[in-house]
PDB file of C-alpha atoms in Angstrom:
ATOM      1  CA  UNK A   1     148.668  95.360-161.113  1.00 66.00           C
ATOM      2  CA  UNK A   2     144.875  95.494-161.628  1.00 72.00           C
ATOM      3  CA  UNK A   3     142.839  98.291-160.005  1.00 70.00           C
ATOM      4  CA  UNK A   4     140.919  95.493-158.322  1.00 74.00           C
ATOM      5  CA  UNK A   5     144.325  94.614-156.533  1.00 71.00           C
ATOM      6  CA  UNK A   6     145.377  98.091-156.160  1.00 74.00           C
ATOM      7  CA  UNK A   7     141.829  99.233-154.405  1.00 83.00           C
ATOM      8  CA  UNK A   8     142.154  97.033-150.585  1.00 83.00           C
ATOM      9  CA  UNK A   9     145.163  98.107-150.568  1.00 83.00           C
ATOM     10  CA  UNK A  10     144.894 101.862-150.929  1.00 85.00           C
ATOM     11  CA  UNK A  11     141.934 101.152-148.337  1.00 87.00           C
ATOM     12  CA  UNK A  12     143.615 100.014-145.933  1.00 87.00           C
ATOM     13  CA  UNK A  13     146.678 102.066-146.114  1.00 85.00           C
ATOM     14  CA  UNK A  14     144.312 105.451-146.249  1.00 89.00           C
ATOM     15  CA  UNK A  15     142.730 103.835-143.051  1.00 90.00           C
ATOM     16  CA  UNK A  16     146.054 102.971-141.343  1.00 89.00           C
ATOM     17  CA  UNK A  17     147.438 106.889-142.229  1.00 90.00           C
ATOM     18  CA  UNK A  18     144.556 108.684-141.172  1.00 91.00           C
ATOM     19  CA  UNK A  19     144.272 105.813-137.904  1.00 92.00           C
ATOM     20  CA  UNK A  20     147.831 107.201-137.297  1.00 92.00           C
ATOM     21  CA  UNK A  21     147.131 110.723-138.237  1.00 93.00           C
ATOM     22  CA  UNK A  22     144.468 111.129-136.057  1.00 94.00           C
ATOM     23  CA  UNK A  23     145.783 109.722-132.993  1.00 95.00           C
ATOM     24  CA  UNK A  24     148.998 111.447-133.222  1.00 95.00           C
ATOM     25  CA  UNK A  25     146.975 114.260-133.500  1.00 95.00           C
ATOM     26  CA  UNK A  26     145.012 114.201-130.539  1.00 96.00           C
ATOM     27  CA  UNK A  27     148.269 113.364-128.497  1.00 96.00           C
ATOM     28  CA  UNK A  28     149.843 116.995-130.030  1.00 95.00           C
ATOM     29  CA  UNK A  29     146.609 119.387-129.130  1.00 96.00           C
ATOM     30  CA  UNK A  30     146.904 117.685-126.148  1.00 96.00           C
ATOM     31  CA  UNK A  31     150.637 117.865-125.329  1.00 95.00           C
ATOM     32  CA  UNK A  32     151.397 120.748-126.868  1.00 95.00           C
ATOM     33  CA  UNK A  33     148.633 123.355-126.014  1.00 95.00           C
ATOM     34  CA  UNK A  34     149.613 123.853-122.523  1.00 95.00           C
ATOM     35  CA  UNK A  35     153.311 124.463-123.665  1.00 95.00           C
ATOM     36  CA  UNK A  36     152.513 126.725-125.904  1.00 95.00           C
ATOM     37  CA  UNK A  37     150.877 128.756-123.459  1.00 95.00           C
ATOM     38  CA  UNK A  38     153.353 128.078-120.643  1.00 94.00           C
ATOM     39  CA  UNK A  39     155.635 129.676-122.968  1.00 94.00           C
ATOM     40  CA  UNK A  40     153.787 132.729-123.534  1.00 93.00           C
ATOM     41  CA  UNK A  41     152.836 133.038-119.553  1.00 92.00           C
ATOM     42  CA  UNK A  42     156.552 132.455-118.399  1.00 93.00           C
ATOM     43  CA  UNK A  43     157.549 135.161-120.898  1.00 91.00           C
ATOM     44  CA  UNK A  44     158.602 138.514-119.673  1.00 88.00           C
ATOM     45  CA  UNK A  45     155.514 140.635-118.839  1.00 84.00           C
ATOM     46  CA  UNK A  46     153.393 137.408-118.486  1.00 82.00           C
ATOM     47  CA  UNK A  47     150.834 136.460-116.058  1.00 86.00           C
ATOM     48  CA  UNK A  48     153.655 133.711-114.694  1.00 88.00           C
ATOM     49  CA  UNK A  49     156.443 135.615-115.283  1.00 88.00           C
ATOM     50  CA  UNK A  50     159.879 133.210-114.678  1.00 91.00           C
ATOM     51  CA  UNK A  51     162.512 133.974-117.626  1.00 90.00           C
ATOM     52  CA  UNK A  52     164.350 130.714-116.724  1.00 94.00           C
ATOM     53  CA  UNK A  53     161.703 128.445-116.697  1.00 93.00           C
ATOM     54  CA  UNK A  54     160.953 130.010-120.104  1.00 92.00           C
ATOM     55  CA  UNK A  55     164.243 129.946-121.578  1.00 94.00           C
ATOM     56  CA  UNK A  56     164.573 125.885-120.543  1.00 95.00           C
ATOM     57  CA  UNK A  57     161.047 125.482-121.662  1.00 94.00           C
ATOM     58  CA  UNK A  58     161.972 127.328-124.691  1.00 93.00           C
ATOM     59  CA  UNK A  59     165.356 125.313-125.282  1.00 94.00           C
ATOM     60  CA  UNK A  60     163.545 122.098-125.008  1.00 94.00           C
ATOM     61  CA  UNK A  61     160.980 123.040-127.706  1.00 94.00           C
ATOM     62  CA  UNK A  62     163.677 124.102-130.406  1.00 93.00           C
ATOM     63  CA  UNK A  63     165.393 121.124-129.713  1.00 91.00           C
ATOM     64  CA  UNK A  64     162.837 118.741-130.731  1.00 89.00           C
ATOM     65  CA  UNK A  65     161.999 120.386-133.237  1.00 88.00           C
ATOM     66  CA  UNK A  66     165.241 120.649-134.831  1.00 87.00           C
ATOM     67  CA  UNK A  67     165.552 116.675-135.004  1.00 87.00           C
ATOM     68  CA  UNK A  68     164.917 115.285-138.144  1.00 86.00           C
ATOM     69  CA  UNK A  69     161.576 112.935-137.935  1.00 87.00           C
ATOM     70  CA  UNK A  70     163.472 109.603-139.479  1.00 84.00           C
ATOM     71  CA  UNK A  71     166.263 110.051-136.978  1.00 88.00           C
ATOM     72  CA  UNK A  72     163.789 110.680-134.366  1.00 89.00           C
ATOM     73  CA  UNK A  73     161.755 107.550-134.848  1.00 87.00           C
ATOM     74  CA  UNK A  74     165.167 105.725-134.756  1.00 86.00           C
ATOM     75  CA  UNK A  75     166.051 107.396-131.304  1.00 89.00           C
ATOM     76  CA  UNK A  76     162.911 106.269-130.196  1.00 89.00           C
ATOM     77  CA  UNK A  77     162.684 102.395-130.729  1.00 88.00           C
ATOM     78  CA  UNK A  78     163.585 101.529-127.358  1.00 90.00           C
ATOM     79  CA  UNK A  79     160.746 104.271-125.769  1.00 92.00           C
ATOM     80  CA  UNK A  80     158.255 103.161-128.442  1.00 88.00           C
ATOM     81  CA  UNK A  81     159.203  99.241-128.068  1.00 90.00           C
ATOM     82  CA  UNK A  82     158.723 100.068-123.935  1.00 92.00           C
ATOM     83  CA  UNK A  83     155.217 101.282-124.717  1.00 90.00           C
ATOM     84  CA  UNK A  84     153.915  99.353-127.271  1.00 88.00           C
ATOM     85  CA  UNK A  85     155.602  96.820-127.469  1.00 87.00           C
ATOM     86  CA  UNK A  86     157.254  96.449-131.055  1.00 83.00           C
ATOM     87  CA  UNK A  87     158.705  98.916-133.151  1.00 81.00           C
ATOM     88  CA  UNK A  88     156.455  98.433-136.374  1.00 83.00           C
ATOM     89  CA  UNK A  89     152.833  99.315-137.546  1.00 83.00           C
ATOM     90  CA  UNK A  90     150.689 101.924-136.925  1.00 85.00           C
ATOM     91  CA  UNK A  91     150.335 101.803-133.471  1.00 88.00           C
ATOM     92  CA  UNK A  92     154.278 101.756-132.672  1.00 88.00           C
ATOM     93  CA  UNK A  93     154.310 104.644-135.328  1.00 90.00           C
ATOM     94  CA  UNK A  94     152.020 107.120-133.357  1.00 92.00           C
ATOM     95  CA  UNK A  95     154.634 107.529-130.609  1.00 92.00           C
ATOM     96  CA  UNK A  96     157.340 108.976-132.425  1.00 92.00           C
ATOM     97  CA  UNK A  97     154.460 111.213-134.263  1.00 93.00           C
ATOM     98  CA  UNK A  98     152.713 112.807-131.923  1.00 94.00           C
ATOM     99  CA  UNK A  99     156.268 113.284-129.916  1.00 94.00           C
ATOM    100  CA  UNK A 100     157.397 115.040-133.139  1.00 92.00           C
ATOM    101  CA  UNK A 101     154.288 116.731-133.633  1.00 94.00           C
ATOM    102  CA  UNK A 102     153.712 118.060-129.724  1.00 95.00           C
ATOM    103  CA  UNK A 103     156.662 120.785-129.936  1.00 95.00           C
ATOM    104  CA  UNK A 104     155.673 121.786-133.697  1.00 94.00           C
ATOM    105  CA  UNK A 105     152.081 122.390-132.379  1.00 96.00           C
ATOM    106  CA  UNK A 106     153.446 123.850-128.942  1.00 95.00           C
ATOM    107  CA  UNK A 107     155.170 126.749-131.114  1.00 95.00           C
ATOM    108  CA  UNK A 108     152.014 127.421-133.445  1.00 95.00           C
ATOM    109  CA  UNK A 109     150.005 127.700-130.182  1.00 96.00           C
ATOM    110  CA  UNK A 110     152.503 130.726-128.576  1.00 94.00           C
ATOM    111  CA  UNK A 111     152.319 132.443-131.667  1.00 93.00           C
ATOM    112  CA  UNK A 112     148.161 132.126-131.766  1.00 93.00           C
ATOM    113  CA  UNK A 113     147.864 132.974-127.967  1.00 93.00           C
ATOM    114  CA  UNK A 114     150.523 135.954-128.232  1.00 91.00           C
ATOM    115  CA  UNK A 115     148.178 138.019-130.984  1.00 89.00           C
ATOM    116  CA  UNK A 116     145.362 138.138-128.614  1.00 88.00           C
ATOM    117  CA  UNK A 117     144.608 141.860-127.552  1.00 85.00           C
ATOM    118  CA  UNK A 118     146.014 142.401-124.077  1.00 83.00           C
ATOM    119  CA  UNK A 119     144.077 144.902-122.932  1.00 85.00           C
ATOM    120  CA  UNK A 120     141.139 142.079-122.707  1.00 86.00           C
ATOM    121  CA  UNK A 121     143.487 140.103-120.275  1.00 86.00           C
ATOM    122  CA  UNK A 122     144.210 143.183-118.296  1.00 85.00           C
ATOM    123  CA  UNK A 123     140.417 143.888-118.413  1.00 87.00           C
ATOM    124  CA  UNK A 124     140.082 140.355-116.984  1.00 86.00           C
ATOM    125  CA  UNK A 125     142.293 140.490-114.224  1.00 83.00           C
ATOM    126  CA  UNK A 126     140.817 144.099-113.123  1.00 85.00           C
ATOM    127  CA  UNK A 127     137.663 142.611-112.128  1.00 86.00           C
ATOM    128  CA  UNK A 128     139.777 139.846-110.003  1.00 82.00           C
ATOM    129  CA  UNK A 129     140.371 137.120-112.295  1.00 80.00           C
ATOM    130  CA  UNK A 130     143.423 135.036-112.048  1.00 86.00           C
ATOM    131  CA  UNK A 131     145.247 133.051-114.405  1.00 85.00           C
ATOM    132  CA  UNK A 132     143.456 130.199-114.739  1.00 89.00           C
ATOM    133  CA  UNK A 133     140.453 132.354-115.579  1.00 87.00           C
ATOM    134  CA  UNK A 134     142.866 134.430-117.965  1.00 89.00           C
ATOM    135  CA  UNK A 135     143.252 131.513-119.674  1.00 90.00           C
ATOM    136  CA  UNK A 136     140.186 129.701-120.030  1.00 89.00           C
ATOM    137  CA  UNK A 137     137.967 133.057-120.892  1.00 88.00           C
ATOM    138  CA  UNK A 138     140.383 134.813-122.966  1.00 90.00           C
ATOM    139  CA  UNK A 139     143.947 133.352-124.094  1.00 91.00           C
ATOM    140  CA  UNK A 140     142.109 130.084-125.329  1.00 91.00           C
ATOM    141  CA  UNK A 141     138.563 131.873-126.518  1.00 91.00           C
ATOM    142  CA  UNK A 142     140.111 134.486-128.257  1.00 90.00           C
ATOM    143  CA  UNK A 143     143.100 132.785-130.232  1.00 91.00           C
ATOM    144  CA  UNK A 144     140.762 130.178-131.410  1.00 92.00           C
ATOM    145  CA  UNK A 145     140.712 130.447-135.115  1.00 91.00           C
ATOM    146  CA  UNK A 146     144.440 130.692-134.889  1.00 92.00           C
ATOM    147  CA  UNK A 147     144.358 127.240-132.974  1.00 94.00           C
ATOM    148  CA  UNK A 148     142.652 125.691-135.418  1.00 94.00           C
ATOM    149  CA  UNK A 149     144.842 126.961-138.550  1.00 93.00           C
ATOM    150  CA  UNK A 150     147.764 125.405-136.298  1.00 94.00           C
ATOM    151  CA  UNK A 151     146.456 122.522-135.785  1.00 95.00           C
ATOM    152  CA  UNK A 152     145.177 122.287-139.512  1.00 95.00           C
ATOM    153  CA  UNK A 153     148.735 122.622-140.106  1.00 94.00           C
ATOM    154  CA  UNK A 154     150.274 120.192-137.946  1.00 95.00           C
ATOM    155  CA  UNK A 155     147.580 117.828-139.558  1.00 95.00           C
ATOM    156  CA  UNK A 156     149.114 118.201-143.174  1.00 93.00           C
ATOM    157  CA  UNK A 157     152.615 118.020-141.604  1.00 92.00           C
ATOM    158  CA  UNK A 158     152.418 114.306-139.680  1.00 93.00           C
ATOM    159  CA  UNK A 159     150.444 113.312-142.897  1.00 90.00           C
ATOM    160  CA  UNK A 160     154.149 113.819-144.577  1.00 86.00           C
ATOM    161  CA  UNK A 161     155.487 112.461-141.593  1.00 88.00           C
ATOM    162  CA  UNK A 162     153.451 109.606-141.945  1.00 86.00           C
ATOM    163  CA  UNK A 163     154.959 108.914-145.391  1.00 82.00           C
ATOM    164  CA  UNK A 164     158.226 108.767-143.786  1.00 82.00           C
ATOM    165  CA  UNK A 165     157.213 106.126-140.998  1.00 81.00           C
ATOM    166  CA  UNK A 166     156.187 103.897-143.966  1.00 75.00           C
ATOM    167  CA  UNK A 167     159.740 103.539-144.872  1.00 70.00           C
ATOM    168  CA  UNK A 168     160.026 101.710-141.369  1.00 71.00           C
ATOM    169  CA  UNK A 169     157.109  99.360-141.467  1.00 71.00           C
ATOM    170  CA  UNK A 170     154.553 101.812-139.766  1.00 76.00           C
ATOM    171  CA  UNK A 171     152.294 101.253-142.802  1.00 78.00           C
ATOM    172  CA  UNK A 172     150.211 103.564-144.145  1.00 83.00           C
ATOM    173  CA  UNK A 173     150.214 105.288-148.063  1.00 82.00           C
ATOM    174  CA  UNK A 174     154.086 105.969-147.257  1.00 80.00           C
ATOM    175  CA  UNK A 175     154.408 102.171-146.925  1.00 79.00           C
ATOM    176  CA  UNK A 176     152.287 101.481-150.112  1.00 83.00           C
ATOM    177  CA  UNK A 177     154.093 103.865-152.119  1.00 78.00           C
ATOM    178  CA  UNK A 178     157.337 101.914-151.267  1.00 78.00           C
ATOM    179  CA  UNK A 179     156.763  98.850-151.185  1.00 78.00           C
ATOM    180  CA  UNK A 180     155.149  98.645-154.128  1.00 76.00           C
ATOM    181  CA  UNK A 181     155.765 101.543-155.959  1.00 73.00           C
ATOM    182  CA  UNK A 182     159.691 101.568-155.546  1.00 70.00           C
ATOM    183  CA  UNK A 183     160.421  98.084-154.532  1.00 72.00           C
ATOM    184  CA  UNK A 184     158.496  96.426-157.208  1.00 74.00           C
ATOM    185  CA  UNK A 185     158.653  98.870-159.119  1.00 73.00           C
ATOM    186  CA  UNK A 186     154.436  99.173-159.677  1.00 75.00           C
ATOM    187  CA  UNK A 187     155.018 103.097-160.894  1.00 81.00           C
ATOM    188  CA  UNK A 188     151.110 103.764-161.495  1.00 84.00           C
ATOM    189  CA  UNK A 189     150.393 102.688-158.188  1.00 82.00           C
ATOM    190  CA  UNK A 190     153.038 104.762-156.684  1.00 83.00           C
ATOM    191  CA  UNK A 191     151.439 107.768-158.505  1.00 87.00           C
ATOM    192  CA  UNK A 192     147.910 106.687-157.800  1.00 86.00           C
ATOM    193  CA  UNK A 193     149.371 107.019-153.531  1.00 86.00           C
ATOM    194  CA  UNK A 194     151.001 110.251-154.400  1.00 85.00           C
ATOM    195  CA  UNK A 195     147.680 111.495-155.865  1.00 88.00           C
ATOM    196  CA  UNK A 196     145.318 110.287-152.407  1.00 88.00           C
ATOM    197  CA  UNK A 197     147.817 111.867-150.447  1.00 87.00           C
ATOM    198  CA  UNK A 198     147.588 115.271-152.120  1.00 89.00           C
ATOM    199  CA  UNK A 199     143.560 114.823-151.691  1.00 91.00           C
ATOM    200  CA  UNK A 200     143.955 113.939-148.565  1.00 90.00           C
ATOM    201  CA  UNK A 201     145.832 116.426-147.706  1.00 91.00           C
ATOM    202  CA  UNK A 202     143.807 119.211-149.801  1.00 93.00           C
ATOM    203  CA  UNK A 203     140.415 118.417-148.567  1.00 93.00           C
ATOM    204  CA  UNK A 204     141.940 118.760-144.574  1.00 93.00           C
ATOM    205  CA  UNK A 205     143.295 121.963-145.315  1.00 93.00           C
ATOM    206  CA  UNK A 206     140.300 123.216-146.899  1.00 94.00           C
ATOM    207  CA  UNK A 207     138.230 122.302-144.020  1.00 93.00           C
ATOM    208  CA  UNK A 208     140.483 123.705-141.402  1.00 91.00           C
ATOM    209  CA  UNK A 209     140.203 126.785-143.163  1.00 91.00           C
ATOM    210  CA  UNK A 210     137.109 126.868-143.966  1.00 91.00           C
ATOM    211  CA  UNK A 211     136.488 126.215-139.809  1.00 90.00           C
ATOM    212  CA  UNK A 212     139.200 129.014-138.869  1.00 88.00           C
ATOM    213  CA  UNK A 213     137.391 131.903-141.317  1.00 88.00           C
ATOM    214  CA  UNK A 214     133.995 130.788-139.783  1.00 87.00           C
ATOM    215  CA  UNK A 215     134.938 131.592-136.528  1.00 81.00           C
ATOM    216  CA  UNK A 216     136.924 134.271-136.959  1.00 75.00           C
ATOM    217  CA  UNK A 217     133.871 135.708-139.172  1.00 69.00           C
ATOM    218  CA  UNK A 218     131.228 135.062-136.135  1.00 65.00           C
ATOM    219  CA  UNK A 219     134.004 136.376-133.804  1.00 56.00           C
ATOM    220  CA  UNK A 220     134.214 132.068-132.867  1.00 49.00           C
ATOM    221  CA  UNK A 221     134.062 133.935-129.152  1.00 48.00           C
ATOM    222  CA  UNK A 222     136.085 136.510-130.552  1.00 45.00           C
ATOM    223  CA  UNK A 223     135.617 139.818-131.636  1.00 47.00           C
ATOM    224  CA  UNK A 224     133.697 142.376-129.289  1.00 44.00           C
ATOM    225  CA  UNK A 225     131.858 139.301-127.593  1.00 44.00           C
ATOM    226  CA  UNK A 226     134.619 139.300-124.469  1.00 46.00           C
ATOM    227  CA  UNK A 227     134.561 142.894-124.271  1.00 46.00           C
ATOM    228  CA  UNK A 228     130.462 142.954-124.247  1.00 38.00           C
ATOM    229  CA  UNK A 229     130.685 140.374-121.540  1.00 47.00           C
ATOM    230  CA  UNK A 230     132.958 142.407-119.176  1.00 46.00           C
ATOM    231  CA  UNK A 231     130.590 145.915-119.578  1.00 38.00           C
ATOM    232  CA  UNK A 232     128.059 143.608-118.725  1.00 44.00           C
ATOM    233  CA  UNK A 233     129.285 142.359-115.500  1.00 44.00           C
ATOM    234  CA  UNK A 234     130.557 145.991-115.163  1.00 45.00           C
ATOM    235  CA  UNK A 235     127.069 147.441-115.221  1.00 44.00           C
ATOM    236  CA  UNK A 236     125.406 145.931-111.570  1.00 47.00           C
ATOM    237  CA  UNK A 237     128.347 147.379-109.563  1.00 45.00           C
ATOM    238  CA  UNK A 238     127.385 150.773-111.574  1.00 43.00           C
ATOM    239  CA  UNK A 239     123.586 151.046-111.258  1.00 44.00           C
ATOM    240  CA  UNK A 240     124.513 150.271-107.357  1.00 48.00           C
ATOM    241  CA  UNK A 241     126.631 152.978-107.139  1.00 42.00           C
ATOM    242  CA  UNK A 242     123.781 155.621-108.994  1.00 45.00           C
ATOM    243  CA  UNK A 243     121.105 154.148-106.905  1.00 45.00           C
ATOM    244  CA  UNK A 244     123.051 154.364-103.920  1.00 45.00           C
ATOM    245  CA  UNK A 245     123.691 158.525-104.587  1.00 42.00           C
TER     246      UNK A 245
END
């Protein structure tokens, strides 16, 4: 096969991966960041404490993300036929992705949030916050550049699991590299795939990384930034109280 044969096709199976990729994805940050941090406010000593709930919650999580993906995507069929209809291509294939990926996420996410320095939470909820506000000005803020490692990481890991949807019709460079590569046996094509996948794959991590040091570097609204904030609002109520003597 000619590289003017091979060249659509690796274009279109980069765009179906990274179509797939990306909306799976999305679906996981989505899904999975308020488990994760469900998990680490159900926990004993958090802000919702409720050790069943947790341990359920918990049960759930491990769970799916014991199941192997290909086994997965076959327990799925009838779900993923119910909501989109078939059970091949790229759309059907996002379903059991981002259902794989939303516990592997929601993990990353409770180890992220539980690193964040609890005496700004306790800080927090000393000048009357609640939980909500817990969350959104210091849980979240504060275990960003972990966050974005995570998801970095669950990035690289539905790109592989991408691969594996291929086998099933999902289409994508998994697809490619067995259909053609194995099946027909076109070997520098199926080396060509393996080689885009591991630049695909190396120019995503570098970026997430080079996002998560940035941040963390600036303090991404971490750092002493929170703490500043709170002496801040501290320092009204104080002046009142000298003016006032």
């Amino acid at each position: 096969m000619t590289w003017s044969e091979m060249s659509p096709l690796l274009s279109q199976a980069c765009w179906d991966t990274l179509y797939m990729v990306g909306w799976s994805t999305l679906i996981a940050v989505v899904g999975g960041l308020p488990i994760g941090i469900l998990l680490v406010l159900t926990d004993r000593g958090g802000l919702l404490q409720n050790v069943l709930a947790n341990k359920i919650l918990g049960q759930i999580v491990n769970v799916a993300r014991s199941m192997p993906f290909i086994i997965l995507m076959v327990a799925l069929m009838t779900f993923t036929r119910w909501i989109t209809g078939t059970t091949i291509g790229r759309e059907a294939a996002i379903v059991p992705l981002a259902i794989g990926a939303i516990p592997f996420f929601a993990r990353l996410v409770e180890t992220a949030v539980r690193e964040v320095d609890g005496g700004l939470v306790e800080a927090v909820q000393s000048m009357g916050g609640n939980t909500w506000t817990v969350v959104r000005k210091v849980l979240v803020p504060e275990s960003l550049p972990s966050l974005i490692a995570g998801t970095t990481t669950t990035i690289v890991a539905l790109i592989g699991y991408s691969a594996m949807a291929g086998t099933v019709g999902a289409g994508g460079l998994g697809d490619i590299a067995i259909r053609y590569g194995y099946q027909r046996f076109e070997t520098e094509l199926m080396w060509i795939t393996v080689a885009t996948l591991a630049v695909v794959i190396s120019v995503i991590q570098f970026a997430g990384d080079y996002a998560a040091r940035s941040l963390h570097g600036r303090g991404g609204r971490s750092g002493p930034a929170p703490k500043l904030r709170l002496l801040k609002a501290e320092e009204p109520a104080s002046a009142d109280v000298g003016h006032a003597a």
